[in-house]
Each structure stands twice: as structure tokens, then as C-alpha cells.
Amino acid sequence: MTEGEIRQAVREALSNVAPEVDLSTIDPAKDLREQIDVDSVDFLNFVIALHKQLQIEIPEGDVAKLTTLNGCVNYLHAQLASKEGPRL
Amino acid sequence: MSEFRMPSLGADMEYGTVVDWRVKAGDRVKRGDVVALVETEKGVIEVEIFEAGVIESLVVQPGQKVPVGAPLAILRGEPGAKGQEPSAQRIGTAGETVVVVAPTTISAESRVTAEAQSSAPTAAAVAPSTARRAEISPLARKRARELGVDLTELVATRPNGAICAEDVERVAPKPAAAPQVAPPAKALDLAAMRRVIAAAMARSKREIPHYYLASSIDMQRALAWLAAENAKRPVTKRLLYAALLLRAVALALKSTPELNGVWVDEGFQASEAIHIGVAISLRQGGLINPAIHDVDKKNLDEVMVSLLDLVNRARSGHLRSSELSAGTITVTNLGEQGVQSVFGVIYPPQVALVGCGKMTERPVAMNGLLGVRPMIDVTLAADHRVSDGHRGGRFLLAVERLLQEPDKL
């Protein structure tokens, strides 16, 4: 999966928990939860949506890496790359 | 025969509009079945029936706005099958007596142009006479509803005499207006919701003598247990500390039942069941308070599943009437919004509200030494007509103790 596709998947998962937010206004380096006013239930739903969409497990200890948009994309990219293995 | 009436779905609800029927004449229903979608100021709610029986006829048409207590359908009960409509359902309308509204006086305030084209001018029974009901297919009924066709006027063309969807479509007025399909979550009327909240909160402060207690609770053990548990679980089964709080509240209520129930007609009615209302703020604005049933009987996983399900359905507008009217106490958790403590307003007709503030690392004296622990301020707002500070204090102490042993929750 390309980084662009991952970014899109993250945006979609975010839109589901915060449908009224204009995602283009989000600072990708800052905490998502503060910017789009989501609570712990919303955030859990967001993480579950990523897990389902991208078909990867997200260990509890890694959830802290998902709190910014950049953090999400970097983490998911690394996870998917190691799962997909070398491309032939 | 009995009447199924428009239930009150919260303090100060006065009217509801039936948006869609989920049953038709001849359907057998059991207690808890969703029979209609009703629009209120709190959004579209799935209304459940509390008696078992067979639907004799539907009294109200989709699109009609009727007062709480008005008959919606006639039910032919089964002997011995009559359930008890929860008394909490009738509380909201202070001083209201049951209004039996004759069908012809219900204002035909139909919002659905397709329905207005139907030849039936009054709120006559939507279903045809009992002798014919077995002969109309479910799809034909659905199409009839969508196209505003009066079922009593249909003529069967099939050899077996059954009315099918084509028979409906043939007589439908042309061109058909936008079909009446059961709407997805309708846009909330925020002004209406605000009025209802305002009325409920004003009534609460006017009638309930509130007292407030606060307690700071050490959450170190609870969080450590939660982290260890969640490390073993896939993301779809993880627990939030909110679930621990809800279980602790439910179990603590067993020793202070005067905080669990409703105030009715000048007296407190304790509830054996513990249904905890969860205050959920809606993204577009507004507040709703649906309840998780029987929190004392559910384990932590079940409470977590219920919590997620409830929040998701509240946000998408698919709550059920029993969830809105059944709460025996409410928990509000504003800690995530960064507030230290919540001193809330009790949601009538309940008699208590538990507030949870932000989890913060605080310096704490432990065994003569200074330590740092994650703590939450948990508060209780309670009705002084029913309980005194001493009992409220016992409740908070019980919550605190229960949270020190999270594996037992």
C-alpha cells in the first residue's frame, strides 16, 4: 500500500468518527483528539476502523503512536511494509 | 384488546411523530420488539412494545404528530402474556392524564406528500380489514406505504387472490412523489432538542434539592490492570476505563439503593434493576442520555460492548425507546474534555448523577512518603428528598473501594 493510500484510509476512518470536520484543516503533527474533539470511545472506534480497513493488528502498546496524523501514517506504513514483506 | 400508546421517552417530551411502522396488522409481537420509528426532539427513536400479542390494527399513520399517551395501535393480547410497561415511561409528563385521542381529531400534519395523495382522509387503520390481511404480500405493503396507496382499494390479479407489489404499483398515483422510505438518521432539530434539555434541566433545579459530594480516587491499580488486560486483547475487544467506572457504580449502588430509582408523584420508587444512563454529547450539539440495562448483571466485556454500541447508535440516531426511558441513575464523564470535576444536574425523574473528571497524575502521601498516582475526581449529585449526605458518602466510598480491585469488576 502506498503512503497516499494509507493517508486516505486514515482520513476515512477519521471521517467516520468526526463526520463534520474538514480534514484539510488538521495539523498532521499535533494531537488529533484535541483538534477534532473526539473522546476515548471515538478514538477506539477510529483504531478499530484502521485495523479492519488495513487488516493489521495494532498492539495496545502502539496505540500511543496513532495520536497524530503523521504518527498514524508512519506507523501503519511500517506495519504494512513488514507484513507484506519484500516485493518481487 | 389493549391500546399501545405513544410512550414518553424522557422528561418533558410532549409529542412524537411516527415515521415508520415496523409491524402491520396480524403480526405477532413479543415484549421488547421494535414496532415503530418515532421522531422526537431527541432524534428518531426505535420504539419497543411491552406487551406480547397480535397487532389488531395501526391507529396512527406515518407522518402524524401525536401527543404522549395517544393510542398508536390496537393489540390483541394473549392470555397471561401481558407485560408491564415500565413505569418510568410515563413519568416524564408531569400531571398528565392519559389522553385518548380519537383518530379523526389527530391533525393530519403529514409531512409526506405521497401519503397525502392517499384516498384515506383520516387516520383510519392502515391495514385492511382482518379478513383480507393474509392476502397482501409484505413487499406489496411496503410499496403501498411508499406510494401512498390505500390497501383497501387494491384488487388482486394473481389467481390465488394474493395482492402483490405489481397490483400496488398499477394503482399508485402517477407520477409518484418521492417514495416514503424509512429514513436513515434524520438531521436533528437542534433547537427542539435544546428546548427539551432546557425544560428538563430547569425542572430538575426547580424541583430537586441537589446536594453534592466529591471524592478523589486513586486509579493506579485499575489502570495497571487495564493495561495488562488490553495487552492480551485484540483491538476489537479492548476495554476503556469508563467500563470499570460503570461497573463500580453499579455494584456500589447495591449497598445504597436510595440513589437508584425514580421520583414519582411525590415519592421515591427504588429500582431493583440497575440501568445506568450514559450522558453522551452529540457531535452536532446536544446531549442525550440512553441507558445500559442491568449493569450489575453484565460482566466487564458485556458492559464495554453495550457502551460502544450505545454511543455509536446515539451518534447515528438509532436509539430505542427502552434505552431512553429506563435509566435509574446517570454517569457523566467529562474528564476527557479536561475538566477536573463535574458537578452535574440530575436528569429527572432520576435521583442521582455520578460525575467523573479528568485523570491526572497527582502527588499523594502514601505510607509517610510522597508518591505520584493517577487520580480521578468522582462526584455525586443527589436528591436530598431521598438520600442524605452520609448515604451519598457511603456510595462514593464503595465506588472507590471497588476500583481498587478491578479484577473483581
XYZ file of C-alpha atoms in Angstrom:
497
model
C 0.000 0.000 0.000
C 1.342 3.419 -0.835
C 1.661 6.159 1.701
C -1.029 8.067 -0.149
C -3.436 5.151 0.171
C -2.671 4.832 3.845
C -3.262 8.528 4.365
C -6.611 8.159 2.601
C -7.573 5.211 4.796
C -6.704 7.224 7.888
C -8.806 10.155 6.677
C -11.749 7.876 6.055
C -11.509 6.308 9.489
C -11.378 9.816 10.968
C -14.354 10.977 8.956
C -16.411 8.174 10.396
C -15.900 9.368 13.949
C -15.922 13.065 13.132
C -18.031 13.461 10.012
C -18.422 17.216 10.221
C -14.707 18.013 10.408
C -12.822 19.465 7.438
C -9.808 17.186 7.422
C -7.722 19.604 5.393
C -7.570 21.898 8.422
C -5.877 19.312 10.622
C -2.261 19.873 11.626
C -0.722 16.462 10.952
C 1.897 16.912 13.654
C -0.484 17.777 16.501
C -2.682 15.562 18.650
C -5.766 14.507 16.657
C -8.028 14.184 19.651
C -7.643 17.802 20.602
C -8.117 19.065 17.074
C -11.280 17.184 16.260
C -12.815 16.816 19.712
C -13.060 13.037 19.957
C -13.400 11.095 23.178
C -11.995 7.699 24.135
C -14.915 5.816 22.568
C -14.464 7.686 19.280
C -10.712 7.080 19.345
C -11.200 3.372 19.994
C -13.636 3.233 17.079
C -11.036 5.009 14.934
C -8.348 2.468 15.826
C -10.752 -0.423 15.218
C -11.654 1.048 11.822
C -7.973 1.227 10.853
C -7.480 -2.354 11.977
C -10.422 -3.526 9.874
C -9.628 -1.414 6.828
C -5.933 -2.263 6.688
C -6.167 -5.778 8.093
C -3.422 -5.377 10.650
C -3.341 -5.930 14.362
C -2.464 -2.855 16.429
C -0.968 -3.847 19.786
C -2.145 -1.851 22.795
C 1.362 -0.514 23.390
C 1.446 1.006 19.892
C -1.813 2.943 20.158
C 0.052 5.943 21.547
C 1.784 6.282 18.168
C -1.565 6.919 16.496
C -2.351 10.199 18.163
C -1.198 12.423 15.289
C -1.958 12.106 11.597
C 1.742 11.788 10.753
C 2.194 9.271 13.537
C -0.652 7.173 12.107
C 0.694 7.189 8.581
C 4.273 6.414 9.616
C 3.264 3.633 11.974
C 0.812 1.994 9.597
C 3.229 2.244 6.692
C 5.916 0.471 8.716
C 3.492 -2.184 9.933
C 2.153 -2.915 6.473
C 5.635 -2.995 4.943
C 6.841 -5.577 7.416
C 3.672 -7.605 6.959
C 3.701 -7.504 3.195
C 7.360 -8.489 3.043
C 9.742 -7.755 0.155
C 8.095 -7.114 -3.186
C 9.341 -9.261 -6.009
C -57.763 -5.768 23.325
C -55.459 -3.092 24.563
C -54.016 0.098 23.224
C -50.351 0.612 22.557
C -49.759 4.261 23.318
C -47.100 6.801 22.440
C -44.541 6.404 25.238
C -42.821 9.249 26.986
C -39.166 8.986 26.098
C -37.726 11.436 28.550
C -38.568 14.289 30.840
C -40.853 16.840 29.175
C -41.402 15.005 25.929
C -44.863 16.044 24.766
C -45.213 14.836 21.191
C -43.817 12.241 18.867
C -44.218 11.660 15.164
C -44.467 8.124 13.867
C -42.019 7.971 10.998
C -42.403 4.344 10.041
C -44.160 1.239 11.283
C -42.126 -1.924 11.656
C -45.185 -4.122 12.119
C -48.526 -4.474 10.394
C -51.940 -5.832 11.379
C -51.729 -9.516 12.008
C -48.103 -9.518 13.166
C -47.338 -11.300 16.370
C -45.187 -9.269 18.721
C -43.375 -10.060 21.909
C -42.171 -7.844 24.676
C -39.223 -5.755 23.573
C -39.895 -5.958 19.818
C -39.299 -2.714 17.942
C -42.657 -1.781 16.431
C -42.189 1.756 15.140
C -39.737 4.531 14.419
C -40.774 7.700 16.216
C -39.258 11.109 15.754
C -38.858 13.225 18.856
C -36.773 16.218 19.768
C -34.035 13.766 20.641
C -33.965 12.329 17.174
C -35.523 9.244 15.656
C -36.044 6.530 18.227
C -36.919 2.854 17.789
C -39.999 2.293 19.942
C -40.461 -1.059 21.591
C -43.706 -2.662 22.699
C -44.012 -4.052 26.196
C -46.856 -6.449 25.728
C -46.992 -9.661 23.792
C -49.846 -10.243 21.417
C -51.027 -9.751 17.885
C -51.348 -6.347 16.249
C -55.027 -5.842 15.590
C -54.683 -2.541 13.765
C -52.479 0.520 13.439
C -54.215 3.694 14.575
C -51.715 6.341 13.556
C -50.290 6.896 10.081
C -46.636 7.676 9.422
C -46.136 11.421 9.399
C -48.664 12.129 12.119
C -47.561 14.011 15.201
C -49.334 12.758 18.295
C -49.137 13.607 21.996
C -47.554 11.278 24.514
C -50.230 8.831 25.630
C -52.169 8.827 22.376
C -53.049 5.358 21.081
C -50.763 4.240 18.289
C -52.051 0.717 17.697
C -54.552 -1.800 18.983
C -53.140 -5.008 20.352
C -54.932 -8.271 20.825
C -53.266 -9.659 23.925
C -52.563 -13.291 24.616
C -53.933 -14.649 27.886
C -51.295 -14.329 30.581
C -48.828 -12.677 28.249
C -49.344 -9.081 29.314
C -46.023 -7.482 30.236
C -45.730 -4.472 32.483
C -44.928 -1.250 30.722
C -42.084 0.220 32.774
C -43.468 2.939 34.996
C -40.526 5.135 34.087
C -42.055 5.526 30.654
C -44.935 7.567 31.994
C -43.001 9.761 34.384
C -41.886 12.485 32.057
C -45.216 14.193 31.601
C -45.903 15.843 34.924
C -49.570 15.948 35.822
C -50.607 14.434 32.515
C -53.603 12.171 32.352
C -53.921 9.628 29.634
C -55.274 11.292 26.537
C -57.400 9.082 24.359
C -57.292 10.770 21.019
C -60.000 9.721 18.586
C -58.484 9.100 15.179
C -60.355 11.866 13.407
C -59.055 14.566 15.714
C -55.393 13.828 15.128
C -54.168 16.654 12.955
C -53.297 15.352 9.535
C -49.972 17.141 9.720
C -48.482 14.758 7.266
C -45.036 15.634 6.021
C -45.093 13.028 3.376
C -46.634 14.233 0.145
C -47.097 10.675 -1.067
C -49.255 9.872 1.925
C -51.321 12.996 1.358
C -52.295 11.653 -2.010
C -53.761 8.567 -0.439
C -57.515 8.421 -0.602
C -57.866 7.670 3.129
C -58.514 11.131 4.625
C -58.421 10.277 8.318
C -56.161 8.173 10.457
C -58.125 5.076 9.659
C -56.441 1.767 10.270
C -53.605 1.468 7.811
C -54.194 -2.230 7.356
C -57.276 -3.532 5.572
C -59.967 -5.479 7.397
C -58.859 -8.597 9.167
C -60.421 -10.900 6.624
C -58.057 -9.691 3.899
C -54.783 -9.250 5.700
C -53.328 -12.638 4.922
C -53.594 -11.937 1.208
C -51.253 -8.981 0.841
C -47.553 -9.672 0.479
C -45.036 -7.788 2.671
C -43.463 -6.265 -0.437
C -46.874 -5.067 -1.580
C -47.447 -3.455 1.792
C -44.093 -1.728 1.627
C -44.757 -0.423 -1.854
C -48.238 0.691 -0.800
C -46.724 2.685 2.009
C -44.071 4.168 -0.224
C -46.512 5.173 -2.938
C -49.364 6.283 -0.718
C -51.761 3.623 -1.923
C -54.777 2.683 0.155
C -54.587 -1.072 0.668
C -58.346 -1.388 0.954
C -58.697 -0.352 -2.675
C -56.452 -2.974 -4.170
C -57.651 -5.668 -6.493
C -55.762 -8.912 -6.747
C -54.730 -10.095 -10.158
C -52.987 -13.304 -9.185
C -55.024 -16.478 -9.429
C -54.547 -17.238 -5.748
C -56.082 -13.910 -4.810
C -52.933 -12.564 -3.147
C -52.114 -8.902 -3.683
C -48.604 -8.423 -4.971
C -46.378 -5.398 -5.460
C -47.375 -5.011 -9.122
C -51.005 -4.603 -8.090
C -49.928 -1.743 -5.869
C -47.785 -0.088 -8.473
C -50.555 -0.258 -11.024
C -52.911 1.874 -8.950
C -50.273 4.199 -7.499
C -50.844 7.876 -8.323
C -48.594 8.951 -11.172
C -46.134 10.496 -11.184
C -45.340 9.196 -7.734
C -43.902 11.723 -5.361
C -40.589 10.901 -3.712
C -41.175 7.489 -2.183
C -41.535 7.362 1.542
C -38.679 5.116 2.575
C -37.824 4.646 6.210
C -35.310 7.450 6.686
C -31.835 6.954 7.973
C -30.919 9.131 10.930
C -32.707 12.363 10.167
C -30.955 15.653 10.717
C -31.581 16.603 14.321
C -33.663 19.617 15.078
C -31.130 21.127 17.456
C -33.385 23.951 18.557
C -36.044 21.454 19.579
C -33.516 19.319 21.405
C -32.201 22.383 23.194
C -35.727 23.268 24.341
C -36.225 19.790 25.740
C -32.894 19.844 27.543
C -33.685 23.311 28.878
C -37.053 22.170 30.196
C -35.626 19.061 31.831
C -32.716 20.896 33.445
C -34.882 23.782 34.641
C -37.339 21.318 36.121
C -34.520 19.429 37.784
C -33.143 22.513 39.517
C -36.605 23.749 40.405
C -37.858 20.515 41.942
C -34.835 18.553 43.112
C -32.911 19.797 46.151
C -29.415 18.786 44.998
C -26.544 18.084 47.334
C -23.015 17.499 46.085
C -20.168 15.310 47.288
C -16.713 14.789 45.797
C -14.083 12.124 46.166
C -10.609 11.728 44.633
C -10.000 8.160 43.614
C -6.623 6.505 43.100
C -6.749 4.743 39.738
C -3.266 3.212 39.711
C -4.417 -0.353 40.264
C -7.318 -0.012 37.832
C -5.117 1.386 35.074
C -2.360 -1.167 35.623
C -4.890 -3.986 35.451
C -6.458 -2.443 32.336
C -3.107 -2.113 30.560
C -2.238 -5.740 31.295
C -5.673 -6.910 30.141
C -5.648 -4.865 26.960
C -2.151 -6.069 26.060
C -3.638 -9.548 25.765
C -6.614 -8.496 23.718
C -7.118 -7.718 20.035
C -8.103 -4.120 19.406
C -11.753 -5.047 18.871
C -12.044 -6.384 22.411
C -10.190 -3.733 24.392
C -11.621 -2.140 27.483
C -11.826 1.530 28.372
C -11.633 2.692 31.981
C -15.169 4.042 31.529
C -16.393 0.437 31.664
C -14.657 -0.043 35.019
C -16.329 3.106 36.325
C -19.763 1.913 35.212
C -19.341 -1.484 36.858
C -18.070 0.086 40.067
C -21.084 2.421 40.168
C -23.498 -0.461 39.565
C -22.035 -2.620 42.306
C -21.776 0.272 44.754
C -25.478 1.028 44.248
C -26.383 -2.322 45.749
C -25.459 -1.010 49.179
C -27.106 2.406 48.655
C -30.349 1.712 46.806
C -31.688 5.183 47.634
C -29.598 6.526 44.768
C -31.034 4.125 42.203
C -34.587 4.735 41.031
C -37.062 7.448 40.122
C -39.123 10.119 41.855
C -42.772 9.625 41.026
C -45.836 11.513 42.290
C -44.282 12.824 45.475
C -42.432 9.644 46.357
C -39.276 7.707 45.602
C -39.570 4.432 43.759
C -36.425 2.387 44.250
C -35.486 0.211 41.330
C -34.317 -3.333 41.688
C -32.787 -3.184 38.251
C -29.723 -1.024 37.712
C -29.872 0.716 34.347
C -27.117 3.299 34.070
C -27.681 6.275 31.807
C -24.600 7.400 29.923
C -24.543 11.095 29.110
C -23.433 11.338 25.501
C -22.746 14.621 23.795
C -23.702 14.644 20.155
C -21.217 15.984 17.649
C -23.663 18.387 16.097
C -24.566 19.684 19.515
C -26.998 18.483 22.125
C -26.965 15.849 24.803
C -28.656 12.514 25.103
C -28.848 10.099 27.985
C -29.550 6.491 26.955
C -29.161 3.704 29.500
C -27.210 0.468 29.580
C -29.531 -2.100 31.124
C -28.647 -4.308 34.076
C -25.062 -3.149 34.508
C -24.858 -5.103 37.751
C -25.622 -8.324 35.901
C -23.265 -7.776 32.969
C -19.566 -8.544 33.086
C -16.960 -6.009 32.038
C -16.831 -7.213 28.440
C -20.597 -7.011 28.096
C -20.642 -3.510 29.581
C -17.940 -2.437 27.143
C -19.834 -3.856 24.167
C -23.027 -2.150 25.357
C -21.217 1.143 25.876
C -19.689 1.185 22.397
C -22.945 0.089 20.815
C -24.927 2.728 22.685
C -22.557 5.563 21.835
C -22.462 4.557 18.177
C -26.226 4.313 17.907
C -26.712 7.568 19.805
C -24.445 9.332 17.347
C -26.130 7.762 14.326
C -29.634 8.269 15.670
C -30.755 4.672 16.195
C -31.602 4.501 19.868
C -34.515 2.524 21.301
C -37.293 3.826 23.493
C -36.406 1.495 26.356
C -32.897 2.921 26.401
C -34.175 6.464 26.767
C -36.791 5.889 29.414
C -35.272 3.193 31.592
C -32.322 4.900 33.311
C -32.263 4.602 37.093
C -29.123 6.738 37.531
C -26.756 8.552 35.178
C -22.985 8.723 34.877
C -21.397 11.615 33.080
C -17.745 11.510 32.137
C -16.387 14.881 31.196
C -12.865 14.132 32.319
C -11.774 13.615 28.777
C -12.696 17.183 27.990
C -10.152 18.229 30.562
C -12.310 19.282 33.472
C -11.174 18.467 36.968
C -14.624 17.698 38.402
C -18.211 17.622 37.244
C -20.997 18.872 39.481
C -23.931 17.891 37.349
C -27.654 18.431 37.174
C -29.717 15.336 37.930
C -31.762 14.121 34.986
C -35.378 13.845 36.168
C -37.051 11.666 37.254
C -33.783 10.089 38.458
C -32.421 10.949 41.881
C -28.659 10.865 41.417
C -25.888 11.686 38.964
C -22.289 10.496 39.125
C -19.696 12.782 37.545
C -16.179 11.787 36.534
C -13.406 14.273 35.919
C -10.046 14.158 34.246
C -7.443 11.533 35.091
C -4.378 13.413 36.368
C -1.081 12.412 37.936
C -1.084 13.893 41.410
C 1.293 13.968 44.330
C -0.050 11.690 47.032
C 1.085 10.805 50.551
C 1.473 7.058 50.837
C 2.900 5.402 53.965
C 4.501 8.646 55.033
C 6.222 9.183 51.686
C 5.411 11.316 48.702
C 4.334 9.462 45.606
C 2.619 10.177 42.316
C -0.589 8.417 41.347
C -3.180 8.769 38.581
C -6.354 10.092 40.196
C -9.885 10.977 39.154
C -12.364 13.209 40.950
C -15.659 11.352 41.126
C -18.632 13.393 42.287
C -22.164 12.614 43.305
C -25.142 14.917 42.811
C -28.105 13.510 44.707
C -31.718 14.307 45.568
C -31.882 15.369 49.192
C -35.533 14.334 49.423
C -34.424 10.753 49.036
C -30.934 10.459 50.466
C -28.688 12.287 52.877
C -25.032 13.175 52.581
C -23.993 10.324 54.816
C -25.501 7.749 52.458
C -24.092 9.548 49.435
C -20.710 9.417 51.077
C -21.029 5.665 51.651
C -21.754 5.232 47.961
C -18.641 7.139 46.874
C -16.540 5.181 49.325
C -17.899 1.945 47.876
C -17.025 3.107 44.338
C -13.506 3.937 45.461
C -13.025 0.563 47.130
C -14.363 -1.331 44.125
C -11.947 0.450 41.803
C -9.012 -0.810 43.907
C -9.902 -4.356 42.889
C -10.516 -4.067 39.149
C -10.227 -7.797 38.571
C -13.431 -8.231 40.564
C -15.425 -5.780 38.447
